[in-house]
Amino acid sequence: MDDHEHSDNGDHTHHDHSDPGVSDEPNEIADDREVDRVEQGILEEEGEDAEKVEEEIHERTEHEMGNGADGHGDGHDGHGGMHEGHEQMFRRRFFVSTLLSIPVLLYSETLQGWLGFTVPAFPGSEWINPVFAVIVFAYGGVPFLRMAAPELEDRSPGMMTLISMAITVAFIYSLASVVFPTQSAFFWELVTLIDIMLLGHWIEMRSVRRASSALDELAKLMPDTAERITESGDIEEVPVSELSEGDLVLVRPGASVPSDGVVEDGDSDVNESMITGESRPVSKEPGDEVIGGTVNGDGSLRVRIGATGDETTLAGIMRLVEEAQESKSKTQVLADRAAGWLFYVAVAAAVVTAIAWTVAISFDATVIERVVTVLVIACPHALGLAIPLVVAINTSLAARNGMLVRDRIAMEEARNLDAIIFDKTGTLTEGEHGVVGMETIDGVDEDDALALAAAVESDSEHMIARAIRQAADERGIDAPDADDFEAMKGRGVRAMVDDDEIYVGGPNLLNHLDSDVPGTLQTFAKEAGENAQTVVYLVREGELIAAFAMADVIREESYRVVDALHELGIEVAMLTGDSQDVADAVADELGIDTVFAEVLPEDKDEKVQELQDQGKLVAMVGDGVNDAPALTRADVGIAIGSGTDVAVQSADVILVQNNPMDVVRLVKLSKASYRKMQENIVWAAGYNVFAIPLAAGVLAPIGILLSPAVGALLMSLSTVIVAINAQLLRRTDLSVPGLPGVSPPGQARPAD
């Protein structure tokens, strides 16, 4: 409502949104798209589930197109839906392949000898292993072969190439052993290898799958329809996509503004916080500009459309989010790097083995068996689980402590952060105004003054009214009854309290009443203005008796988090759309290093880039739609859980407990998880480094030769060690250290 006068902290004029630039690594983006294309082809083979995913993608895309988003979300919806389908695909293939592997394990002579059991033989039972192994390979193994193709085309072999090489060699050799009997076959190793790789991939997809629906959430801010006023004055409901520049639309109380434009008639407060970050509703009157997607207050507005589709502020933010997502360079996972190295090691070892054994004993079946053993043992059972297991435990441990991790690469990067940028409104501050100061004239008690103000504001839902009532509640003050309430537009409110006429309002109220301001209240108002605080006055029977200073209240946790990050050697910056005075006041209070004030949405993205250009690894902590491009651009995007949906969807980590102190825990967990990943890679790759030379026969002259069966046993042992080591991550102490001036924000909780 318009009961109180308040200043507009920024001119929210529509600006053209410059293109922040495309990715500097087009080849890597093309490679990612090729991998996505191959994986989508596999997903489509899944039948009804894939069709369902595609239908959902189509429906969401049509919704965005209808909202004038020009289809910006198309690629992202397809990407998010595809990865959701991948998780289900690998889960299904893992369970089916594992079930089909049971007969192979039961009829494996090697396992029967190790475990001392036998199973009944029957005519044709000798075909159980090859038949079921072929089925498992075709159903569970072929997807890895297809996903290895982009790696080979890019000449950057990784995990998929290494897996594909091992299962293909084991498959061909095992089938050949049926026709040309050899000392051993690899049927049981083949199926278990495929099962474990499917399990690892399923865990990986579930743990790190990132639902790229930020653009969906942005599109939802736009209404589906608008009420257009015709030349004859009639009102017609039309889709927003049909609006054109120059159209006149009616925006009713509580409705969303359908597109950018200028108010031609009407007065109202418009909530722009989800777009501009401005913490207070902005008063709008004829001549003022409004932004599409913002929410109208209690008054009706007639708006002349000035921009539609791609030209709107919201579309500009959507474009920035999309471009920021694309601009992120491809970061290979540690395990994939290790797999790439192992691929070359295995191929080189196989070539050397073939040459050495051929020279030593001439070419025969023994040489082939040695080469096959080397290539199969090179396949990383343990390496395939080394990272996914840590990620899964990391995700659980983080969630138990109020952090939802959506991007594992960002979690890895958090350990090396140089700077963390915090959005002000709703992150470092409460996002709602409160009474931060009070002054009364001689003879008037503060509690009595607050009681009178609360009485007058008892029926108002204006944010200043809520702040005054909350201040009274915090002091345990019971407000007296008020009647004959009157709203004075642009000046304040009036009511009768105990037969006294009481006014509450801003400076315009004093001009209206022609009231003199006592010296003590003048000094108070001047100091409040210097601190960028809003001053509200209390007038009783024409006499000015008290003044209240209003400001967006700083969170108690903000003091602790800034101190803690400084102790960790991390620079703290603040980013806000508020005025420089407001930003400087908050920064001085908290001891923040760098301040970016009066920043428009597109500039927030640029400020993050500015710090990155200085060679710093940057995290962004925010909660508003206007933070979405910056959250995505940052090396680590952290959203406050109470923030808007789009901020959550654009972030890498979500602080669900709405406690910025959890940023410190995030850094600590990142360090512990990365260390555990390194340890697991050492254990997993160490097995290969040890086993490959033995399989090649380097110790054959002294009678030591690693058989395929023993190699499989060592492979299993390595997998068990990696799994146990990953579980030790649960013991990580995430309690915040007792830094000077820093109070622990509660007891850390273990993972499930």
JSON list of N, CA and C in Angstrom, two decimals, residues 24 130 154 201 216 278 349 378 396 398-399 406 454 464 493 501 565 578 580 693 717 724:
[
{"chain": "A", "resi": 24, "resn": "ASP", "atom": "N", "xyz": [35.08, -19.17, -24.50]},
{"chain": "A", "resi": 24, "resn": "ASP", "atom": "CA", "xyz": [36.36, -19.12, -25.16]},
{"chain": "A", "resi": 24, "resn": "ASP", "atom": "C", "xyz": [36.82, -20.50, -25.60]},
{"chain": "A", "resi": 130, "resn": "PRO", "atom": "N", "xyz": [28.76, -68.26, -21.72]},
{"chain": "A", "resi": 130, "resn": "PRO", "atom": "CA", "xyz": [28.86, -67.43, -22.93]},
{"chain": "A", "resi": 130, "resn": "PRO", "atom": "C", "xyz": [27.55, -66.75, -23.30]},
{"chain": "A", "resi": 154, "resn": "ASP", "atom": "N", "xyz": [37.84, -37.19, -30.20]},
{"chain": "A", "resi": 154, "resn": "ASP", "atom": "CA", "xyz": [38.51, -36.01, -29.67]},
{"chain": "A", "resi": 154, "resn": "ASP", "atom": "C", "xyz": [39.97, -36.29, -29.34]},
{"chain": "A", "resi": 201, "resn": "HIS", "atom": "N", "xyz": [28.54, -45.57, -12.59]},
{"chain": "A", "resi": 201, "resn": "HIS", "atom": "CA", "xyz": [27.95, -44.53, -13.43]},
{"chain": "A", "resi": 201, "resn": "HIS", "atom": "C", "xyz": [26.59, -44.09, -12.89]},
{"chain": "A", "resi": 216, "resn": "ASP", "atom": "N", "xyz": [13.69, -22.27, -16.63]},
{"chain": "A", "resi": 216, "resn": "ASP", "atom": "CA", "xyz": [12.27, -22.55, -16.36]},
{"chain": "A", "resi": 216, "resn": "ASP", "atom": "C", "xyz": [11.75, -21.61, -15.29]},
{"chain": "A", "resi": 278, "resn": "GLU", "atom": "N", "xyz": [16.14, -4.81, -5.12]},
{"chain": "A", "resi": 278, "resn": "GLU", "atom": "CA", "xyz": [15.70, -3.74, -4.24]},
{"chain": "A", "resi": 278, "resn": "GLU", "atom": "C", "xyz": [14.83, -4.32, -3.14]},
{"chain": "A", "resi": 349, "resn": "ALA", "atom": "N", "xyz": [51.87, -51.19, -22.40]},
{"chain": "A", "resi": 349, "resn": "ALA", "atom": "CA", "xyz": [52.27, -52.43, -21.73]},
{"chain": "A", "resi": 349, "resn": "ALA", "atom": "C", "xyz": [51.87, -53.65, -22.56]},
{"chain": "A", "resi": 378, "resn": "ALA", "atom": "N", "xyz": [43.91, -53.81, -16.69]},
{"chain": "A", "resi": 378, "resn": "ALA", "atom": "CA", "xyz": [44.02, -52.35, -16.73]},
{"chain": "A", "resi": 378, "resn": "ALA", "atom": "C", "xyz": [42.69, -51.68, -16.49]},
{"chain": "A", "resi": 396, "resn": "SER", "atom": "N", "xyz": [25.72, -36.60, 0.97]},
{"chain": "A", "resi": 396, "resn": "SER", "atom": "CA", "xyz": [24.96, -36.93, 2.17]},
{"chain": "A", "resi": 396, "resn": "SER", "atom": "C", "xyz": [25.44, -36.15, 3.37]},
{"chain": "A", "resi": 398, "resn": "ALA", "atom": "N", "xyz": [27.07, -33.32, 3.41]},
{"chain": "A", "resi": 398, "resn": "ALA", "atom": "CA", "xyz": [26.74, -31.91, 3.24]},
{"chain": "A", "resi": 398, "resn": "ALA", "atom": "C", "xyz": [25.27, -31.65, 3.54]},
{"chain": "A", "resi": 399, "resn": "ALA", "atom": "N", "xyz": [24.39, -32.53, 3.05]},
{"chain": "A", "resi": 399, "resn": "ALA", "atom": "CA", "xyz": [22.96, -32.34, 3.27]},
{"chain": "A", "resi": 399, "resn": "ALA", "atom": "C", "xyz": [22.61, -32.40, 4.75]},
{"chain": "A", "resi": 406, "resn": "ARG", "atom": "N", "xyz": [25.06, -29.63, -5.68]},
{"chain": "A", "resi": 406, "resn": "ARG", "atom": "CA", "xyz": [24.49, -29.98, -6.97]},
{"chain": "A", "resi": 406, "resn": "ARG", "atom": "C", "xyz": [25.56, -30.12, -8.05]},
{"chain": "A", "resi": 454, "resn": "ALA", "atom": "N", "xyz": [2.83, 1.47, 17.13]},
{"chain": "A", "resi": 454, "resn": "ALA", "atom": "CA", "xyz": [2.31, 0.14, 16.83]},
{"chain": "A", "resi": 454, "resn": "ALA", "atom": "C", "xyz": [0.80, 0.13, 16.79]},
{"chain": "A", "resi": 464, "resn": "ILE", "atom": "N", "xyz": [6.91, -1.08, 6.68]},
{"chain": "A", "resi": 464, "resn": "ILE", "atom": "CA", "xyz": [7.27, -0.22, 7.81]},
{"chain": "A", "resi": 464, "resn": "ILE", "atom": "C", "xyz": [6.36, -0.50, 8.99]},
{"chain": "A", "resi": 493, "resn": "VAL", "atom": "N", "xyz": [0.08, 7.60, 7.89]},
{"chain": "A", "resi": 493, "resn": "VAL", "atom": "CA", "xyz": [-1.20, 7.12, 8.40]},
{"chain": "A", "resi": 493, "resn": "VAL", "atom": "C", "xyz": [-1.59, 7.93, 9.63]},
{"chain": "A", "resi": 501, "resn": "GLU", "atom": "N", "xyz": [-5.00, 12.28, 18.71]},
{"chain": "A", "resi": 501, "resn": "GLU", "atom": "CA", "xyz": [-4.80, 12.10, 17.26]},
{"chain": "A", "resi": 501, "resn": "GLU", "atom": "C", "xyz": [-3.32, 11.82, 17.02]},
{"chain": "A", "resi": 565, "resn": "LEU", "atom": "N", "xyz": [35.84, -16.07, 7.46]},
{"chain": "A", "resi": 565, "resn": "LEU", "atom": "CA", "xyz": [36.45, -16.13, 6.14]},
{"chain": "A", "resi": 565, "resn": "LEU", "atom": "C", "xyz": [37.77, -15.35, 6.10]},
{"chain": "A", "resi": 578, "resn": "ASP", "atom": "N", "xyz": [21.44, -1.81, -4.21]},
{"chain": "A", "resi": 578, "resn": "ASP", "atom": "CA", "xyz": [21.12, -0.65, -3.39]},
{"chain": "A", "resi": 578, "resn": "ASP", "atom": "C", "xyz": [22.12, 0.49, -3.62]},
{"chain": "A", "resi": 580, "resn": "GLN", "atom": "N", "xyz": [24.97, 3.48, -2.98]},
{"chain": "A", "resi": 580, "resn": "GLN", "atom": "CA", "xyz": [26.33, 3.39, -2.43]},
{"chain": "A", "resi": 580, "resn": "GLN", "atom": "C", "xyz": [26.33, 3.65, -0.93]},
{"chain": "A", "resi": 693, "resn": "PRO", "atom": "N", "xyz": [52.39, -54.69, -14.64]},
{"chain": "A", "resi": 693, "resn": "PRO", "atom": "CA", "xyz": [53.71, -55.31, -14.91]},
{"chain": "A", "resi": 693, "resn": "PRO", "atom": "C", "xyz": [53.73, -56.80, -14.59]},
{"chain": "A", "resi": 717, "resn": "LEU", "atom": "N", "xyz": [39.94, -56.76, -4.38]},
{"chain": "A", "resi": 717, "resn": "LEU", "atom": "CA", "xyz": [40.49, -56.23, -3.13]},
{"chain": "A", "resi": 717, "resn": "LEU", "atom": "C", "xyz": [40.68, -54.72, -3.23]},
{"chain": "A", "resi": 724, "resn": "ILE", "atom": "N", "xyz": [35.95, -48.77, 1.42]},
{"chain": "A", "resi": 724, "resn": "ILE", "atom": "CA", "xyz": [36.14, -48.51, 2.86]},
{"chain": "A", "resi": 724, "resn": "ILE", "atom": "C", "xyz": [36.74, -47.13, 3.08]}
]
